Short mmCIF file of C-alpha atoms in Angstrom, two decimals:
data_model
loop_
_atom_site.label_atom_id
_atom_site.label_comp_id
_atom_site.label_asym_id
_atom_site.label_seq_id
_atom_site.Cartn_x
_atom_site.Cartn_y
_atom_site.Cartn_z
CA UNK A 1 82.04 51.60 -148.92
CA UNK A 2 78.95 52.78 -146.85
CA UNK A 3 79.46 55.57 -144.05
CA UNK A 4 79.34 54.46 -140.58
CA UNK A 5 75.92 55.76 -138.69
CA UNK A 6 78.11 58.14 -136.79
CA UNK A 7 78.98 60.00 -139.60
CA UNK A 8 75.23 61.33 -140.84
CA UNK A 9 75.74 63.83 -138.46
CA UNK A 10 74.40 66.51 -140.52
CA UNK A 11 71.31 64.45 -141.37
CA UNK A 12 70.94 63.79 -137.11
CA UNK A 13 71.21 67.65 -136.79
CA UNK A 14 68.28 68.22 -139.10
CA UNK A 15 65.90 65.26 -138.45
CA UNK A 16 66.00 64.92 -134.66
CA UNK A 17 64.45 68.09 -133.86
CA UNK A 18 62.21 67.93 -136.79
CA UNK A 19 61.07 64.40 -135.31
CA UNK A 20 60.76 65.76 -132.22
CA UNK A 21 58.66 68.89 -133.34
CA UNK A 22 56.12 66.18 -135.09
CA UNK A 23 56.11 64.28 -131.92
CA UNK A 24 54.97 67.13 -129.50
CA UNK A 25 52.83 68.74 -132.39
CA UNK A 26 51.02 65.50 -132.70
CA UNK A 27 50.90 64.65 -128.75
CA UNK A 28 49.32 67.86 -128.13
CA UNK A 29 46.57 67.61 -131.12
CA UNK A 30 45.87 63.88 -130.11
CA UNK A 31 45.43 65.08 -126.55
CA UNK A 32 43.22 68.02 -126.85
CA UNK A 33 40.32 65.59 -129.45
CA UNK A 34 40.76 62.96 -126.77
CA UNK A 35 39.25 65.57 -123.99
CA UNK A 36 36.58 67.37 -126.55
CA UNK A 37 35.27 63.10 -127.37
CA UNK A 38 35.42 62.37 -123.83
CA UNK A 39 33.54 65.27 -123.05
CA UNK A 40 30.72 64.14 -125.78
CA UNK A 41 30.23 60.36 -125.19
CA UNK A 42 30.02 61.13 -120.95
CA UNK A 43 28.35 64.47 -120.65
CA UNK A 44 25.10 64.66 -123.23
CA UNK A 45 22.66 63.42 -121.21
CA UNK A 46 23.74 66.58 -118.98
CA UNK A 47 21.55 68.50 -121.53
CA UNK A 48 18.59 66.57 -121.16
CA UNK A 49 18.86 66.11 -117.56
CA UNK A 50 19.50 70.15 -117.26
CA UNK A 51 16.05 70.94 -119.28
CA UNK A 52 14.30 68.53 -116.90
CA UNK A 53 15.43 70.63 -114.12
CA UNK A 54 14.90 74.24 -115.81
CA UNK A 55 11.03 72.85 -116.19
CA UNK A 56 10.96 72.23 -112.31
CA UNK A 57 12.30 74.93 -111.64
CA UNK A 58 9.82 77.49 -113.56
CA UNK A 59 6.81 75.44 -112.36
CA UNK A 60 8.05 75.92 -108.54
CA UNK A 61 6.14 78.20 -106.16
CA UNK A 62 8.35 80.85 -105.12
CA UNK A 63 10.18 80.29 -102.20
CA UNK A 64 8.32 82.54 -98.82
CA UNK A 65 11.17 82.37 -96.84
CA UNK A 66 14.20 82.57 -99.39
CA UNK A 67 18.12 82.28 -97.95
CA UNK A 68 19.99 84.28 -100.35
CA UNK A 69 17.69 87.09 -101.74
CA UNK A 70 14.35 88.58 -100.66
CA UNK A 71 10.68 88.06 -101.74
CA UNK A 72 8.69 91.13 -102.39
CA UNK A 73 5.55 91.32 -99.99
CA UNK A 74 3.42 91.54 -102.81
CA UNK A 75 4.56 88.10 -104.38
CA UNK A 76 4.09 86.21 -101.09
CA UNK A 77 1.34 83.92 -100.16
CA UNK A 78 -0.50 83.92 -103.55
CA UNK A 79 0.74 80.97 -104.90
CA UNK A 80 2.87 82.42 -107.75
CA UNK A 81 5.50 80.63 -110.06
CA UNK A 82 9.16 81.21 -110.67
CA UNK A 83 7.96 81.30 -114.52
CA UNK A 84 5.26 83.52 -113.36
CA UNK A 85 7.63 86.30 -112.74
CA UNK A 86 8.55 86.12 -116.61
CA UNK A 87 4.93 86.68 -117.32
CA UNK A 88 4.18 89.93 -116.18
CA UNK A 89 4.50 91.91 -119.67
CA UNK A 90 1.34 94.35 -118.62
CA UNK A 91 3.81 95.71 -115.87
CA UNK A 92 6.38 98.38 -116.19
CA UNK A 93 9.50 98.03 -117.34
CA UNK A 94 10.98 98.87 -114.07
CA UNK A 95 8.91 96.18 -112.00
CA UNK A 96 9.33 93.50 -114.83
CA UNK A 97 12.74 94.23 -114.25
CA UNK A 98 12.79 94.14 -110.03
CA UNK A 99 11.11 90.29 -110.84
CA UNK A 100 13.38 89.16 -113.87
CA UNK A 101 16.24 89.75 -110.92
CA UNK A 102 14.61 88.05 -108.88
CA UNK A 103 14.54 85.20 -111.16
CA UNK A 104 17.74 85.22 -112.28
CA UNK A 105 18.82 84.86 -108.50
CA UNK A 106 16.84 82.57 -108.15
CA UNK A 107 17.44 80.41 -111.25
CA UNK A 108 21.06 80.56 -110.48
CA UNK A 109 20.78 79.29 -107.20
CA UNK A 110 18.34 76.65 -107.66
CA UNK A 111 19.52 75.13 -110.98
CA UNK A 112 23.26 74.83 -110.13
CA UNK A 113 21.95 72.98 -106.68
CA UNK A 114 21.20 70.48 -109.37
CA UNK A 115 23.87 70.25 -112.04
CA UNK A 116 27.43 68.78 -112.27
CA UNK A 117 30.34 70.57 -110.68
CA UNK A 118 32.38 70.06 -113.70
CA UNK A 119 30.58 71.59 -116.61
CA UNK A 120 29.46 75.43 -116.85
CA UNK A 121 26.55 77.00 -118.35
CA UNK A 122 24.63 79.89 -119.41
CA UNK A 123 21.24 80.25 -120.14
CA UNK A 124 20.01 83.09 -122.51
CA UNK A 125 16.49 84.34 -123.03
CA UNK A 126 15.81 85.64 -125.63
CA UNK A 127 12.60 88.38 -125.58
CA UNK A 128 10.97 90.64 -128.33
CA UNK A 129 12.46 93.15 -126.79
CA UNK A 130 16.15 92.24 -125.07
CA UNK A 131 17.89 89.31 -123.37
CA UNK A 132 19.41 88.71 -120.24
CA UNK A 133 21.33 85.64 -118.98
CA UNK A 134 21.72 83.19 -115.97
CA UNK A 135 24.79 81.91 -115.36
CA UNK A 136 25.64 78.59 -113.49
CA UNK A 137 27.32 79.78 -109.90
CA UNK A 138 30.04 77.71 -109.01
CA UNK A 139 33.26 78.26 -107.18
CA UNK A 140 35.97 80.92 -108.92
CA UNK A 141 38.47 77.92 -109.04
CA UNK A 142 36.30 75.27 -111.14
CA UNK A 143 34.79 77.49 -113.49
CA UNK A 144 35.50 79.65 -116.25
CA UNK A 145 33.77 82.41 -117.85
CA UNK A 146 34.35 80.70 -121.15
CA UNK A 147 34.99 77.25 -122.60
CA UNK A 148 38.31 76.25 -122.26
CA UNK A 149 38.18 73.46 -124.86
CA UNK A 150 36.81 75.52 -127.49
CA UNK A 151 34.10 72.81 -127.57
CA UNK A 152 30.85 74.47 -126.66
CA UNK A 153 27.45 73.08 -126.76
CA UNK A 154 24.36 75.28 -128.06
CA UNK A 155 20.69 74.07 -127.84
CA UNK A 156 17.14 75.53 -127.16
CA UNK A 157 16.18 74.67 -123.87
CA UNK A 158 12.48 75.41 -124.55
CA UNK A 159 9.98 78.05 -125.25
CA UNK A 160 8.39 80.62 -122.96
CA UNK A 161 4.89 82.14 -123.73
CA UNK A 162 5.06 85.40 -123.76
CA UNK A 163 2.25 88.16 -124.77
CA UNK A 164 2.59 87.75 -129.04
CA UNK A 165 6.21 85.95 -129.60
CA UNK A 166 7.19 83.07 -126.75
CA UNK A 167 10.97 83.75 -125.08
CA UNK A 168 13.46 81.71 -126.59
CA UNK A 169 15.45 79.76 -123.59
CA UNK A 170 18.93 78.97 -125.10
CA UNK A 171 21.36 76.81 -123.33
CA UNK A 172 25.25 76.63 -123.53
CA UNK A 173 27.45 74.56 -122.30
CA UNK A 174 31.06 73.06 -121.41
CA UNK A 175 33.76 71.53 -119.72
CA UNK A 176 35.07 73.47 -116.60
CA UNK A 177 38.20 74.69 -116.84
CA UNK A 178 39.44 72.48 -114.00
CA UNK A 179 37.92 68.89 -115.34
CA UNK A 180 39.89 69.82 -118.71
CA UNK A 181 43.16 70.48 -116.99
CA UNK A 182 42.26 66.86 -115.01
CA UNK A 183 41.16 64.83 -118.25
CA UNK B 1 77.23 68.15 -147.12
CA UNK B 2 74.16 65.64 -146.75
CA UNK B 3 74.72 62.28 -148.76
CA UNK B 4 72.37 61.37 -151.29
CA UNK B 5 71.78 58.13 -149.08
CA UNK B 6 71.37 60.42 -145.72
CA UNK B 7 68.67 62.42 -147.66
CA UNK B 8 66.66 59.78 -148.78
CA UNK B 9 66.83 58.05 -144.91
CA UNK B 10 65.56 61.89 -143.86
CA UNK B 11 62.87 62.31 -146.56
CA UNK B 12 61.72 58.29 -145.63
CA UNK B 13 61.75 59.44 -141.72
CA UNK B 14 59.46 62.37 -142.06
CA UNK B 15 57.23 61.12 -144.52
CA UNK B 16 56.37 57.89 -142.40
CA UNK B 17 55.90 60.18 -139.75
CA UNK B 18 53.84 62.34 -141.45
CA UNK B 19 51.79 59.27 -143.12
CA UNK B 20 51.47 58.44 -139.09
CA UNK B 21 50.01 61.61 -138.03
CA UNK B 22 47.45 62.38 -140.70
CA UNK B 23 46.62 58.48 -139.97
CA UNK B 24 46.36 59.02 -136.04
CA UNK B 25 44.46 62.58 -136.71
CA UNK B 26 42.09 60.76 -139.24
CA UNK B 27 41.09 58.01 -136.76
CA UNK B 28 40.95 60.59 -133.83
CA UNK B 29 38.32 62.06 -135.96
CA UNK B 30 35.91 59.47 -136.76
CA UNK B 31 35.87 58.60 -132.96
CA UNK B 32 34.76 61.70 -132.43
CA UNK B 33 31.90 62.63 -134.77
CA UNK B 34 30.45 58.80 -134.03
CA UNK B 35 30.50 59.78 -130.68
CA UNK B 36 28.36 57.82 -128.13
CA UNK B 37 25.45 59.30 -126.68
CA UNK B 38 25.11 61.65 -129.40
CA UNK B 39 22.25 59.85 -130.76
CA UNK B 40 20.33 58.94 -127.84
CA UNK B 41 21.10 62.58 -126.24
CA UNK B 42 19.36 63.91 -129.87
CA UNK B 43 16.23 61.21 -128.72
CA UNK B 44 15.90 62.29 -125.34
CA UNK B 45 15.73 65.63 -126.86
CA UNK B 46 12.74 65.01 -129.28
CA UNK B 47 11.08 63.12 -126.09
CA UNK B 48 11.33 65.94 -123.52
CA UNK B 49 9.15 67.80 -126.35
CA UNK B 50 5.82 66.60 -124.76
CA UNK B 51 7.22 67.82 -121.37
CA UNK B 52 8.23 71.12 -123.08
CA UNK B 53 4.61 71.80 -124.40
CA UNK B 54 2.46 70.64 -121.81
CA UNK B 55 4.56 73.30 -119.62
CA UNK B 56 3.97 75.86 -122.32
CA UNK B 57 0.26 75.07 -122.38
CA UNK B 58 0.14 75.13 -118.65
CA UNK B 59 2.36 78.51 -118.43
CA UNK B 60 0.14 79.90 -120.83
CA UNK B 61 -3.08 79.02 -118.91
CA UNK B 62 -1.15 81.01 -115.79
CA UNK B 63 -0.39 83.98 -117.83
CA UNK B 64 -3.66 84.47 -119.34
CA UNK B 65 -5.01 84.37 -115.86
CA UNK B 66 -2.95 87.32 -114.14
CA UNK B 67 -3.75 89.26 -117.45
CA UNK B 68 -7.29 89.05 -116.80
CA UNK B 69 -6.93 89.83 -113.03
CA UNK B 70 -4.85 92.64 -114.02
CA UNK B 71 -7.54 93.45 -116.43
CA UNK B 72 -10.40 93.10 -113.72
CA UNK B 73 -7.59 95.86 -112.17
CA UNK B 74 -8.34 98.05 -114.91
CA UNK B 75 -12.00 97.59 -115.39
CA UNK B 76 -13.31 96.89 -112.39
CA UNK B 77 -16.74 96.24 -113.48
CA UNK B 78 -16.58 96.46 -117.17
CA UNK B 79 -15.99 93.17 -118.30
CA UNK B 80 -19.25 92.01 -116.58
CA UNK B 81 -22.11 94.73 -117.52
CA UNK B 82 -22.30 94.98 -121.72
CA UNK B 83 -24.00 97.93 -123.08
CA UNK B 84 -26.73 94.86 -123.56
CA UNK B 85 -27.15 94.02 -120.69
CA UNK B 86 -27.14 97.13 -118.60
CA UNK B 87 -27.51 100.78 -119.43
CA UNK B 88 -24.04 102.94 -119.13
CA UNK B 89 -23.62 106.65 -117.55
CA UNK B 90 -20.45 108.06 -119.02
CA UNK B 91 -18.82 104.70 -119.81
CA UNK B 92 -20.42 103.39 -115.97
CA UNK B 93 -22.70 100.41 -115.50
CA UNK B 94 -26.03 101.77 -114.21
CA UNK B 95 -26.71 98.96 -111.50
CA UNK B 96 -29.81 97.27 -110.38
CA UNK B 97 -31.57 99.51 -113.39
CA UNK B 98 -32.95 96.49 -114.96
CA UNK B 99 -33.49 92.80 -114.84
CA UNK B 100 -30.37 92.20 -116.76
CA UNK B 101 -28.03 94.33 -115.38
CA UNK B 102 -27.23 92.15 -112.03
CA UNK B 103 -24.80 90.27 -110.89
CA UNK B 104 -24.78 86.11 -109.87
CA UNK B 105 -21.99 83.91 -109.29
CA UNK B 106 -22.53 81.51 -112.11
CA UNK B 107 -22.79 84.70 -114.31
CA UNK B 108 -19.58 86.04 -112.81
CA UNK B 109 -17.82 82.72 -113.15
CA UNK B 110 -18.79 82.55 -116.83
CA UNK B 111 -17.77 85.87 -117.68
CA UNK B 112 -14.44 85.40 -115.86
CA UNK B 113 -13.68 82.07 -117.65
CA UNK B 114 -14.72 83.47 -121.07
CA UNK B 115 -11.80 85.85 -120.48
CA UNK B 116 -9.29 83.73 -119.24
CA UNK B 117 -9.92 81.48 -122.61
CA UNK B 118 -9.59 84.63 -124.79
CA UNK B 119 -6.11 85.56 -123.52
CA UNK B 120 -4.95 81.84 -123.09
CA UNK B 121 -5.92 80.97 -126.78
CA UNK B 122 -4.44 84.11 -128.13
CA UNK B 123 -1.62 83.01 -126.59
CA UNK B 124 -1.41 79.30 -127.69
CA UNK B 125 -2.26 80.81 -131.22
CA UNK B 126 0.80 82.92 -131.64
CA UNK B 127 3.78 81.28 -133.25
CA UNK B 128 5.59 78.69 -131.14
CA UNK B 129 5.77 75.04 -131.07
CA UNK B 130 5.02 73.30 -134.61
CA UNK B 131 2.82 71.22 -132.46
CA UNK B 132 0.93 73.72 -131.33
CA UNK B 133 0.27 75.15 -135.00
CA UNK B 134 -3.19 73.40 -135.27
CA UNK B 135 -4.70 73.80 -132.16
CA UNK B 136 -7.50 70.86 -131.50
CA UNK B 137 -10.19 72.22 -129.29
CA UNK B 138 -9.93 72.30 -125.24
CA UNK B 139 -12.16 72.14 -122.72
CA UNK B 140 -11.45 75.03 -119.28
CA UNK B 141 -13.32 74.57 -116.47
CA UNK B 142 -13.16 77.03 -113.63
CA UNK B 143 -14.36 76.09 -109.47
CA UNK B 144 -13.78 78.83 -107.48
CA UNK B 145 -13.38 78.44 -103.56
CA UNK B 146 -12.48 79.75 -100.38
CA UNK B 147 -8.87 81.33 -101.28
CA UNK B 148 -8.81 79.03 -103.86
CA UNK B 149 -9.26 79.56 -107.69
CA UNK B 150 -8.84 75.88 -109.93
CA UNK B 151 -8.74 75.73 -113.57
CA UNK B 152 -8.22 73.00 -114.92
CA UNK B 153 -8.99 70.73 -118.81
CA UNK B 154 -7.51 69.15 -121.65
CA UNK B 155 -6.97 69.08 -125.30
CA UNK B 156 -9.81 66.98 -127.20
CA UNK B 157 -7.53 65.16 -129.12
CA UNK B 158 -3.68 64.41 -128.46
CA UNK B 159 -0.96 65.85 -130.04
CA UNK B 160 1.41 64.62 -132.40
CA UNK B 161 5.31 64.95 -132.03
CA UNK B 162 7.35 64.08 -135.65
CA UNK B 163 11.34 64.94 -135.01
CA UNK B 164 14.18 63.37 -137.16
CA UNK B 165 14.12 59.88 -134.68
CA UNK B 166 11.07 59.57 -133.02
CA UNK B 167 7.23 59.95 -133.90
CA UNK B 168 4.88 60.00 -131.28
CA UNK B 169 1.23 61.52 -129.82
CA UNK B 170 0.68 63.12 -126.24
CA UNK B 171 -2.42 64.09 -124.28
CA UNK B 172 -2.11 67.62 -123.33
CA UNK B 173 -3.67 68.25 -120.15
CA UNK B 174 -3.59 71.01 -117.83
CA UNK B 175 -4.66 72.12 -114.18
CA UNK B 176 -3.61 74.81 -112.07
CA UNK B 177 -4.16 76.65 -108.81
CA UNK B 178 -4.80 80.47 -108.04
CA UNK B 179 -4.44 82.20 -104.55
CA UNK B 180 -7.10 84.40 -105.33
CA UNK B 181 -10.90 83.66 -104.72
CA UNK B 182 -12.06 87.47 -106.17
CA UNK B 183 -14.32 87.49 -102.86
CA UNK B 184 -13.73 91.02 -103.51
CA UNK B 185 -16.56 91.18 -106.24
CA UNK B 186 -19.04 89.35 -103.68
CA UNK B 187 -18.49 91.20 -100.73
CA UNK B 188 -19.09 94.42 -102.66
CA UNK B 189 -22.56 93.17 -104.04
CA UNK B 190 -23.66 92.21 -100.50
CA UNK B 191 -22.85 95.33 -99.13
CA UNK B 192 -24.33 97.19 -102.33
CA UNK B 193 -27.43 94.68 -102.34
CA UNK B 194 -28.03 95.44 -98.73
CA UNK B 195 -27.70 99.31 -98.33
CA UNK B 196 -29.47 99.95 -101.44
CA UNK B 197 -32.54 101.05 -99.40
CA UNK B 198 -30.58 102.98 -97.02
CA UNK B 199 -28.30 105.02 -99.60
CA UNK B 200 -31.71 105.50 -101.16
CA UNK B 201 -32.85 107.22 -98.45
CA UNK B 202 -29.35 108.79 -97.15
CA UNK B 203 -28.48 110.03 -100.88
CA UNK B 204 -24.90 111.22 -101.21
CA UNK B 205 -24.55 113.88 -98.24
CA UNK B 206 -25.37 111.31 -95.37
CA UNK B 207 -24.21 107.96 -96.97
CA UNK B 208 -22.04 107.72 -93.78
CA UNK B 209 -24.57 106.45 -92.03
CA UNK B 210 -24.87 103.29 -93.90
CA UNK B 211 -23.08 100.18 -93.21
CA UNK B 212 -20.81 100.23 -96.00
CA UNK B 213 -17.81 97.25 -96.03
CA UNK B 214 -15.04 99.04 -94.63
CA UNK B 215 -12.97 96.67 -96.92
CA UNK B 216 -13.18 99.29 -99.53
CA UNK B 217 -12.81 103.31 -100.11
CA UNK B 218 -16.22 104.65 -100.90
CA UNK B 219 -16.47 108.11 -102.87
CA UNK B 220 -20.50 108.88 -103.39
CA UNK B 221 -21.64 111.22 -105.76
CA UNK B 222 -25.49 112.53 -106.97
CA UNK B 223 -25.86 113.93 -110.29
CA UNK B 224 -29.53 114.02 -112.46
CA UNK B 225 -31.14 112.21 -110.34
CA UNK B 226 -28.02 109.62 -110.03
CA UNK B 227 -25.46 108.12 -107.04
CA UNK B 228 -22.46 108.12 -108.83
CA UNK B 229 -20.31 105.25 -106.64
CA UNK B 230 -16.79 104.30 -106.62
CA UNK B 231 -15.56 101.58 -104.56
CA UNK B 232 -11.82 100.96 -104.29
CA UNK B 233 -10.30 97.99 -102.35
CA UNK B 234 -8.56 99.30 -99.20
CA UNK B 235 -6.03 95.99 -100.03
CA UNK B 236 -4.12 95.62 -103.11
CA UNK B 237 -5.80 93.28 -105.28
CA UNK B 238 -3.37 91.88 -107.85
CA UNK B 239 0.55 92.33 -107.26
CA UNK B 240 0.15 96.24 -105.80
CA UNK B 241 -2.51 97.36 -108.48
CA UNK B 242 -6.27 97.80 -106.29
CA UNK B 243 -9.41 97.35 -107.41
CA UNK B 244 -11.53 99.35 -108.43
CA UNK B 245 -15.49 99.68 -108.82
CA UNK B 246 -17.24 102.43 -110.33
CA UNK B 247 -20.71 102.47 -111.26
CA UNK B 248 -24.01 104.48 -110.95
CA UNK B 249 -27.50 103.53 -109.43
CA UNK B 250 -31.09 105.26 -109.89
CA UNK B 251 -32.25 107.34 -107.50
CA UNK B 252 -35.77 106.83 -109.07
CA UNK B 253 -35.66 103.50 -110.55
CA UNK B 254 -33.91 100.33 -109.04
CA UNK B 255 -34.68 96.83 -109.67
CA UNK B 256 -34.11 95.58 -106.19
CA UNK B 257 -32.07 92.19 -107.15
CA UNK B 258 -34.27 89.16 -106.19
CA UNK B 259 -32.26 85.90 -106.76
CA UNK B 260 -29.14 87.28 -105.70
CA UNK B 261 -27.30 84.73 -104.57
CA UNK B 262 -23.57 86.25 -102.81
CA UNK B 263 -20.31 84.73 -103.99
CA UNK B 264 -18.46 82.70 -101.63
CA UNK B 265 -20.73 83.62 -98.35
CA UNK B 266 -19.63 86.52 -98.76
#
């Protein structure tokens, strides 16, 4: 005579948690490709649409009456570039550097005006001699120093001529921490 | 103790479920490496190279420009007076000491352009784009104005783009704009051109008296039968670097310049 159900008691013990360790393993695992494919199919053309801006931006005259950081006197009026400050190799090291900050403020500034709140970058140039970074500046609470989705997105934003081997402009990129916590 | 019946319901449960998951996982993973966008993102990409090089050309042509003004920095006066042209006193142009060694504007403007192209090319030249690995040949031209300094050209032929989904040829042109007129180098001939008779007859001890351009520093020297001058601008000339002209002139023999023609009005 077969048991009644109520008597695999033993068998219940065993295979509910089990089935409910699958079930929240899987959930989770399901839930975190869903965000990285989301993130793919709706966010690409940020890449392209961030390289059209970094081009802008470089061929821009150099603000004369700047909000957030100050122009040297000897940069003003002459019709300079914000890639022209990248440019000046024949320079010290110590006024190369004065500029390059000036640039990075700059860059950080102008290019974030123009790119999503929800996704974070940095851009890295890469020079013979060392590399420096500009990060996308957005508020504390929607970005993160690092991707949160472990899906990061690498690509070379361009090349920058510079005296015998060009600067290598790098972009990364993800999903803010708060848009992944939302999705 | 488990039944033999309970363990086989058990092992049926989780294997289904586990047949579920790798199923669910396997789909979850072919949505996302067919991703859409993917594919016309990696287009756009290959596109935007035209965009990419034509700035690189252009950023070039800016470069090679404030390399030669920071040159001009450096030399002053060099660039323009060769050995051939002009004879030297201890690595200075002797001025006005023949013919040759004068100074027009289209001989200026020549000179200056024929540096600009060395600096750009050597640029273009070094290893960047594959695009740019055979470089057709370009035309520069240079028109200098009032506060205004305009070079501008193109490539002879186009350019040709080959990336994994698209094929395609570009013109490469280029023109850009200089604050700088170098009205520096025709306000110093004037004044030189013009005092040369009175610094003649004033010599080093009472060049005072001549009606030097107050736009520049002037240090006079005589030695063998030479005015050793050096003119430095009172303003900085490129970023905070001045320039700087240093030369000497015949006390005995100077070609007083005939068809001098001064830059800009100056």
């Amino acid at each position: 005579m077969r048991k009644g159900l109520i008597n695999y008691w033993l068998e219940a013990i065993i295979a509910i948690p089990l089935l409910l360790a699958i079930l929240i393993f899987s959930s989770c695992t399901l839930q975190q490709q869903t965000v990285e494919e989301s993130l793919t199919a709706a966010d690409l053309p940020f890449q392209d649409a961030f390289d059209r801006a970094l081009l802008t931006f470089l061929a821009s005259p150099l603000a004369t009456n700047p909000p957030f950081y100050t122009t040297p006197p000897e940069l003003l009026d002459k019709g300079y570039t914000y890639g022209d400050l990248l440019t000046f190799s024949f320079l010290s090291s110590t006024e190369q550097e004065s500029y390059r900050q000036l640039f990075i403020q700059a860059a950080q500034k102008e290019i974030s005006y123009v790119t999503p709140n929800h996704i974070d970058w940095i851009l890295t140039f890469v020079t013979p001699l060392s590399n420096f970074t500009v990060q996308q500046q957005t508020q504390s609470w929607v970005s993160s120093p690092v991707p949160v989705s472990g899906k990061t997105y690498h690509h070379q934003s361009l090349l920058f001529p510079h005296k015998n081997t060009p600067i290598i402009v790098e972009l990364r990129w993800w999903k803010a921490a708060q848009s992944v916590i939302n999705a | 103790m488990i039944s033999k019946q309970g363990t086989g319901a058990l092992i049926l449960i989780v294997l289904g479920f586990g047949v579920l998951l790798i199923f669910l996982t396997l789909l979850q993973h072919s949505v996302t490496y067919t991703a859409v966008g993917q594919t016309s993102a990696s287009v756009l990409d290959e596109v935007m190279d035209e965009r990419r090089i034509n700035f690189y050309v252009s950023q070039a042509l800016r470069d090679a420009v404030h390399t030669s003004l920071q040159q001009l920095t450096q030399d002053g006066l060099a660039p323009f007076f060769s050995s051939e042209d002009c004879s030297l006193y201890q690595g200075k142009p002797l001025l006005l000491s023949s013919p040759t060694c004068t100074f027009s504007q289209a001989q200026f403007e020549a000179q200056f352009l024929s540096l600009v192209k060395s600096h750009w090319e050597a640029t273009l030249q070094a290893t960047s784009y594959p695009s740019l690995k055979k470089l057709p040949s370009s035309t520069l031209s240079l028109a200098i104005t009032s506060r205004h300094m305009d070079f501008s050209g193109s490539f002879a032929s186009p350019l040709s783009y080959q990336g994994k989904h698209v094929t395609y040829t570009f013109p490469v042109t280029y023109a850009e704009s200089f604050s700088y007129d170098l009205h520096e180098y025709g306000l110093f001939f004037t004044t030189l051109t013009n005092n040369i008779p009175c610094l003649l007859e004033y010599r080093a001890e009472s060049a005072t008296k001549c009606s030097l351009s107050q736009d520049f520093i002037w240090t006079i020297k005589e030695e063998n039968q030479l005015l050793l001058i050096t003119a430095k601008t009172q303003k900085p000339f490129f970023l905070s670097d001045y320039l700087s002209f240093s030369f000497a002139i015949s006390l005995n023999n100077v070609e007083t310049p005939k068809n001098y023609s001064p830059l800009f009005g100056g």
